Coordinates of C-alpha atoms and ligand atoms in Angstrom, one line a residue:
X1 CA -4.5 -18.3 -38.4
X2 CA -5.4 -17.0 -34.8
X3 CA -6.7 -19.4 -31.9
X4 CA -10.2 -19.0 -30.9
X5 CA -10.4 -17.5 -27.3
X6 CA -13.5 -16.7 -25.3
X7 CA -13.6 -13.0 -23.9
X8 CA -15.5 -12.8 -20.6
X9 CA -16.1 -9.1 -19.6
X10 CA -14.8 -6.0 -21.2
X11 CA -11.9 -4.2 -21.9
X12 CA -11.2 -0.4 -23.1
X13 CA -10.4 -0.3 -26.8
X14 CA -6.9 0.2 -26.6
X15 CA -6.4 -3.2 -24.7
X16 CA -8.9 -4.7 -26.9
X17 CA -6.7 -4.0 -30.0
X18 CA -3.6 -5.7 -27.8
X19 CA -6.1 -9.1 -27.7
X20 CA -7.5 -8.6 -31.2
X21 CA -4.3 -8.2 -32.8
X22 CA -3.1 -11.7 -31.5
X23 CA -6.2 -14.4 -31.0
X24 CA -9.8 -14.4 -32.6
X25 CA -12.0 -13.3 -29.8
X26 CA -15.8 -14.3 -29.5
X27 CA -18.3 -13.1 -27.0
X28 CA -20.4 -15.7 -24.9
X29 CA -23.3 -14.6 -26.8
X30 CA -21.4 -16.1 -29.7
X31 CA -21.3 -19.7 -28.5
X32 CA -25.4 -19.7 -28.2
X33 CA -26.7 -22.9 -30.7
X34 CA -23.2 -22.8 -32.1
X35 CA -21.6 -26.3 -30.9
X36 CA -18.8 -26.0 -33.8
X37 CA -17.5 -22.6 -31.9
X38 CA -17.5 -24.3 -28.3
X39 CA -15.5 -27.0 -29.8
X40 CA -13.3 -24.2 -31.1
X41 CA -12.9 -22.7 -28.2
X42 CA -9.4 -23.1 -26.5
X43 CA -8.7 -20.5 -23.9
X44 CA -10.5 -18.0 -21.7
X45 CA -10.0 -14.1 -21.4
X46 CA -11.1 -12.5 -18.3
X47 CA -10.5 -9.8 -15.9
X48 CA -9.9 -10.1 -12.5
X49 CA -13.3 -8.1 -11.5
X50 CA -15.4 -10.3 -13.4
X51 CA -16.9 -13.7 -12.6
X52 CA -16.4 -16.8 -14.4
X53 CA -19.2 -18.9 -14.5
X54 CA -18.3 -22.6 -13.5
X55 CA -21.0 -23.9 -16.4
X56 CA -19.4 -21.7 -18.6
X57 CA -16.0 -23.7 -18.3
X58 CA -18.1 -27.2 -18.3
X59 CA -19.4 -26.5 -21.8
X60 CA -16.3 -25.8 -23.6
X61 CA -14.9 -29.4 -24.2
X62 CA -11.3 -28.4 -25.2
X63 CA -10.7 -25.2 -23.4
X64 CA -7.1 -25.3 -22.0
X65 CA -6.1 -22.1 -20.0
X66 CA -8.3 -19.2 -18.4
X67 CA -5.9 -16.1 -18.5
X68 CA -6.9 -13.0 -16.6
X69 CA -5.7 -9.9 -16.2
X70 CA -5.4 -9.0 -12.7
X71 CA -3.7 -10.3 -10.0
X72 CA -7.4 -11.7 -8.3
X73 CA -8.5 -15.1 -9.2
X74 CA -11.2 -15.5 -6.6
X75 CA -14.0 -15.4 -9.3
X76 CA -12.7 -18.4 -11.4
X77 CA -13.9 -21.4 -10.7
X78 CA -10.6 -23.1 -10.0
X79 CA -11.8 -26.4 -8.6
X80 CA -13.7 -26.9 -12.3
X81 CA -10.4 -26.1 -14.1
X82 CA -8.6 -28.1 -11.6
X83 CA -10.5 -31.5 -12.6
X84 CA -10.1 -30.7 -16.0
X85 CA -6.7 -29.9 -16.0
X86 CA -7.4 -26.3 -17.1
X87 CA -4.5 -23.9 -16.5
X88 CA -5.8 -20.9 -14.7
X89 CA -3.1 -17.7 -15.0
X90 CA -3.1 -14.1 -13.2
X91 CA -1.2 -10.7 -13.5
X92 CA 0.8 -10.6 -10.3
X93 CA 3.6 -8.2 -9.6
X94 CA 2.8 -5.8 -12.6
X95 CA 0.0 -4.1 -10.9
X96 CA 2.0 -3.6 -7.3
X97 CA 3.1 -0.1 -7.5
X98 CA -0.7 1.4 -9.1
X99 CA -2.5 -0.6 -6.3
X100 CA 0.0 0.7 -3.3
X101 CA 0.0 3.9 -4.9
X102 CA -3.9 4.1 -4.5
X103 CA -4.1 2.7 -0.9
X104 CA -1.3 6.0 0.3
X105 CA -4.0 8.4 -1.7
X106 CA -6.6 6.8 0.0
X107 CA -5.3 7.3 3.4
X108 CA -4.3 10.5 2.7
X109 CA -7.2 11.5 1.7
X110 CA -9.1 10.1 4.4
X111 CA -6.7 11.9 7.4
X112 CA -6.2 15.1 5.4
X113 CA -10.5 14.5 4.4
X114 CA -8.6 16.0 0.8
X115 CA -12.1 15.5 -1.4
X116 CA -14.0 17.3 1.6
X117 CA -11.4 20.1 1.4
X118 CA -11.5 19.9 -2.6
X119 CA -15.6 20.1 -2.5
X120 CA -15.3 23.0 0.2
X121 CA -13.1 25.4 -1.9
X122 CA -15.4 24.7 -5.3
X123 CA -18.3 25.5 -3.2
X124 CA -16.6 29.1 -2.3
X125 CA -17.3 28.2 1.7
X126 CA -13.7 29.1 2.1
X127 CA -14.7 32.8 2.1
X128 CA -17.3 32.2 5.1
X129 CA -15.0 30.0 7.3
X130 CA -11.8 28.3 7.4
X131 CA -11.7 24.4 6.8
X132 CA -11.7 22.2 10.0
X133 CA -8.3 20.1 10.9
X134 CA -7.2 16.9 9.8
X135 CA -4.9 14.7 11.4
X136 CA -1.3 14.1 10.5
X137 CA -0.1 10.6 8.6
X138 CA 2.9 11.0 10.4
X139 CA 3.4 9.2 14.3
X140 CA 0.0 7.2 13.4
X141 CA 0.1 3.3 14.0
X142 CA -1.0 1.3 10.8
X143 CA -1.9 -2.7 10.7
X144 CA -1.8 -4.1 7.7
X145 CA -4.0 -7.4 6.9
X146 CA -2.2 -9.2 4.1
X147 CA 1.7 -8.8 4.1
X148 CA 1.9 -10.2 0.2
X149 CA 3.6 -8.5 -2.6
X150 CA 1.1 -5.7 -2.5
X151 CA 1.1 -5.4 1.1
X152 CA 4.7 -5.4 0.9
X153 CA 4.7 -2.6 -1.5
X154 CA 1.8 -0.5 1.1
X155 CA 4.5 -1.0 3.8
X156 CA 7.2 0.3 1.8
X157 CA 5.8 3.5 0.9
X158 CA 4.0 4.4 4.3
X159 CA 7.3 3.6 6.2
X160 CA 8.7 7.2 4.5
X161 CA 5.8 8.7 6.3
X162 CA 7.3 7.9 9.7
X163 CA 4.4 5.4 10.7
X164 CA 4.5 2.6 13.4
X165 CA 3.8 -0.8 10.7
X166 CA 2.7 -4.1 12.0
X167 CA 0.6 -6.8 10.2
X168 CA -1.6 -9.7 10.5
X169 CA -1.4 -13.0 8.3
X170 CA -1.0 -16.4 7.9
X171 CA 2.5 -16.4 9.2
X172 CA 5.6 -14.4 10.8
X173 CA 7.5 -13.4 7.7
X174 CA 10.4 -12.2 10.0
X175 CA 10.4 -8.8 8.5
X176 CA 11.2 -5.5 10.3
X177 CA 7.4 -4.7 11.0
X178 CA 6.1 -6.4 14.0
X179 CA 3.7 -9.4 13.3
X180 CA 0.5 -9.4 15.2
X181 CA -1.0 -13.3 15.3
X182 CA -4.4 -11.8 16.1
X183 CA -6.9 -9.3 13.7
X184 CA -8.4 -8.2 16.6
X185 CA -5.3 -7.1 18.3
X186 CA -4.0 -5.4 15.6
X187 CA -6.9 -3.3 14.7
X188 CA -7.0 -2.4 18.6
X189 CA -3.4 -1.0 18.3
X190 CA -3.9 0.6 14.8
X191 CA -5.1 4.1 13.8
X192 CA -5.4 2.7 9.8
X193 CA -6.3 -0.5 9.0
X194 CA -5.3 -1.9 5.6
X195 CA -6.9 -4.7 4.1
X196 CA -4.5 -6.4 1.6
X197 CA -5.3 -9.9 1.3
X198 CA -6.4 -12.0 -1.6
X199 CA -10.4 -12.3 -1.8
X200 CA -12.1 -15.3 -1.7
X201 CA -14.4 -18.0 0.8
X202 CA -11.3 -18.7 3.0
X203 CA -11.1 -14.8 3.6
X204 CA -14.3 -13.8 3.3
X205 CA -15.6 -11.0 6.1
X206 CA -12.6 -11.2 7.5
X207 CA -13.2 -7.8 8.9
X208 CA -16.3 -8.5 10.7
X209 CA -18.1 -6.2 13.2
X210 CA -15.5 -7.3 16.1
X211 CA -12.3 -6.4 14.6
X212 CA -14.3 -2.8 13.7
X213 CA -15.3 -2.6 17.0
X214 CA -11.2 -3.2 17.9
X215 CA -10.5 -0.5 15.5
X216 CA -12.5 1.8 17.5
X217 CA -14.0 5.7 17.2
X218 CA -10.8 7.0 16.3
X219 CA -9.4 3.9 13.5
X220 CA -9.7 4.1 9.9
X221 CA -10.3 1.3 7.6
X222 CA -9.0 1.2 3.9
X223 CA -9.7 -1.6 1.8
X224 CA -8.6 -2.0 -2.1
X225 CA -8.3 -5.5 -2.1
X226 CA -11.7 -7.0 -2.1
X227 CA -15.3 -6.4 -0.9
X228 CA -16.0 -9.8 0.1
X229 CA -13.2 -9.5 2.7
X230 CA -15.1 -6.8 4.8
X231 CA -18.7 -7.5 6.5
X232 CA -20.3 -4.7 5.0
X233 CA -23.2 -4.4 6.9
X234 CA -20.9 -3.9 10.0
X235 CA -19.1 -1.3 8.2
X236 CA -22.1 0.5 7.4
X237 CA -23.5 0.5 10.5
X238 CA -19.8 1.2 12.5
X239 CA -19.6 4.3 10.1
X240 CA -23.0 5.6 10.6
X241 CA -22.7 5.6 14.0
X242 CA -19.1 7.0 13.9
X243 CA -17.9 3.6 15.9
X244 CA -14.8 4.2 13.3
X245 CA -13.6 7.3 11.7
X246 CA -14.0 6.3 8.4
X247 CA -13.2 4.5 5.8
X248 CA -11.7 4.7 2.3
X249 CA -12.9 1.9 -0.2
X250 CA -12.1 1.1 -3.6
X251 CA -13.9 -2.2 -3.4
X252 CA -17.7 -3.1 -2.6
X253 CA -19.8 -6.2 -2.1
X254 CA -22.0 -5.6 -5.1
X255 CA -19.8 -4.1 -7.7
X256 CA -20.4 -1.8 -9.5
X257 CA -23.9 -1.0 -7.2
X258 CA -22.3 0.9 -4.5
X259 CA -24.5 0.2 -1.4
X260 CA -26.6 3.4 -1.2
X261 CA -26.4 3.9 2.3
X262 CA -22.3 4.7 1.8
X263 CA -23.8 7.5 -0.3
X264 CA -25.3 9.4 2.6
X265 CA -21.8 9.1 4.7
X266 CA -19.6 11.8 5.0
X267 CA -16.7 10.0 6.9
X268 CA -15.8 7.9 4.0
X269 CA -13.7 8.2 0.5
X270 CA -15.2 6.4 -2.6
X271 CA -13.2 5.1 -5.4
X272 CA -14.9 2.7 -8.3
X273 CA -12.1 -0.2 -8.2
X274 CA -9.4 1.6 -10.1
X275 CA -6.4 0.8 -7.7
X276 CA -4.7 -1.0 -11.2
X277 CA -6.1 1.5 -13.5
X278 CA -3.5 3.3 -14.8
X279 CA -2.5 3.3 -18.3
X280 CA 1.1 1.9 -17.9
X281 CA -0.3 -1.1 -15.8
X282 CA -3.5 -2.0 -17.4
X283 CA -1.0 -2.7 -20.3
X284 CA 1.5 -4.5 -18.4
X285 CA -1.2 -6.5 -17.1
X286 CA -2.9 -7.2 -20.6
X287 CA 0.9 -7.8 -22.4
X288 CA 1.3 -10.3 -19.1
X289 CA -2.2 -12.0 -19.9
X290 CA -1.6 -12.5 -23.7
X291 CA 1.8 -13.8 -22.7
X292 CA 0.7 -16.8 -20.8
X293 CA -1.8 -17.3 -23.4
X294 CA 1.0 -17.5 -26.5
X295 CA 3.3 -19.0 -24.5
X296 CA 0.9 -21.7 -22.9
X297 CA -0.3 -22.5 -26.5
X298 CA 3.2 -22.6 -27.8
X299 CA 5.3 -24.3 -25.0
X300 CA 2.5 -25.8 -22.9
X301 CA 3.9 -24.1 -19.7
X302 CA 2.4 -20.2 -19.3
X303 CA 4.2 -17.6 -17.8
X304 CA 2.5 -16.8 -14.2
X305 CA 0.4 -19.8 -13.6
X306 CA -2.0 -19.6 -10.2
X307 CA -0.4 -22.2 -8.3
X308 CA -2.5 -24.1 -5.5
X309 CA -2.6 -21.7 -2.0
Ligands
8YV401 C1 -9.3 -5.3 -11.5 C2 -8.0 -6.4 -9.4 O1 -9.7 -7.0 -11.2 O2 -6.3 -7.1 -10.3 C3 -7.3 -7.5 -9.4 O3 -7.6 -8.7 -8.7 O4 -9.2 -6.3 -8.7 C4 -8.3 -5.4 -10.7 O5 -6.7 -5.3 -11.4 C5 -9.1 -4.7 -12.9 O6 -10.4 -5.5 -13.5 C6 -8.2 -6.2 -14.1 O7 -8.8 -5.2 -15.3

């Protein structure tokens, strides 16, 4: 007999098949007027880019675990879950490589203007004039905001490009990279500022107008962490007025509806929240999401429970 779980958010068919093979999955719509089902639900399966409403959690009397496919848990009402002893799990580490690889891709796309060059070649413009110059990554100063597991993978890869690495975070981790306790000072020294910190209220708008001003007209911002980390209005203004050179963004304030003002800009590279979106990675994330549920229901202990910050 499969355990009844509620699914919040959608998965592509191959991943949905993994879920359906192991659990009796129900939609939120199925809960309407069905108290029996509400009482039967013991777990929620979701994905980190989807909000799990607190009211939904409160409406499920026998909910024991919320298992998200993704490393971020900023859209899960952990305060409500904690009050009821509901375990929250995520999928750390299995996606570090994919996210770090996309970050390198965004950095190189910005400095070498690869999307623009692709369009230039595809539109036959090369026959009329040479494409203009880009910039080396080698020798640049890179500042990483948030040197957690993903931030460290980004640093390790960028190190191979002969860059100078510094980072900002809650504490000095005593690593080979320079720790900068002042985020504006980090931005001031950086040619490329990479945002790799967790989302949530604590880090909301950490990259504000003052940080962007410090990054300056030669500086690039790259964000594949969370849209909430950046003051998007300030970023749009800095980009439109060339107060920063450009931005590579995989995450946005109001996904999937990117602010239309971004679409009018030439100094951006935009991707639709695909940092962990590789076949290998999403399969590994789903496996760990399901393992968390299986382990919890089997032994009472999940594999990767989110512990209090
Ligand atoms: C997406 C992510 O959430 O891991 C995260 O926190 O942002 C991404 O992996 C994706 O929707 C996970 O399924």
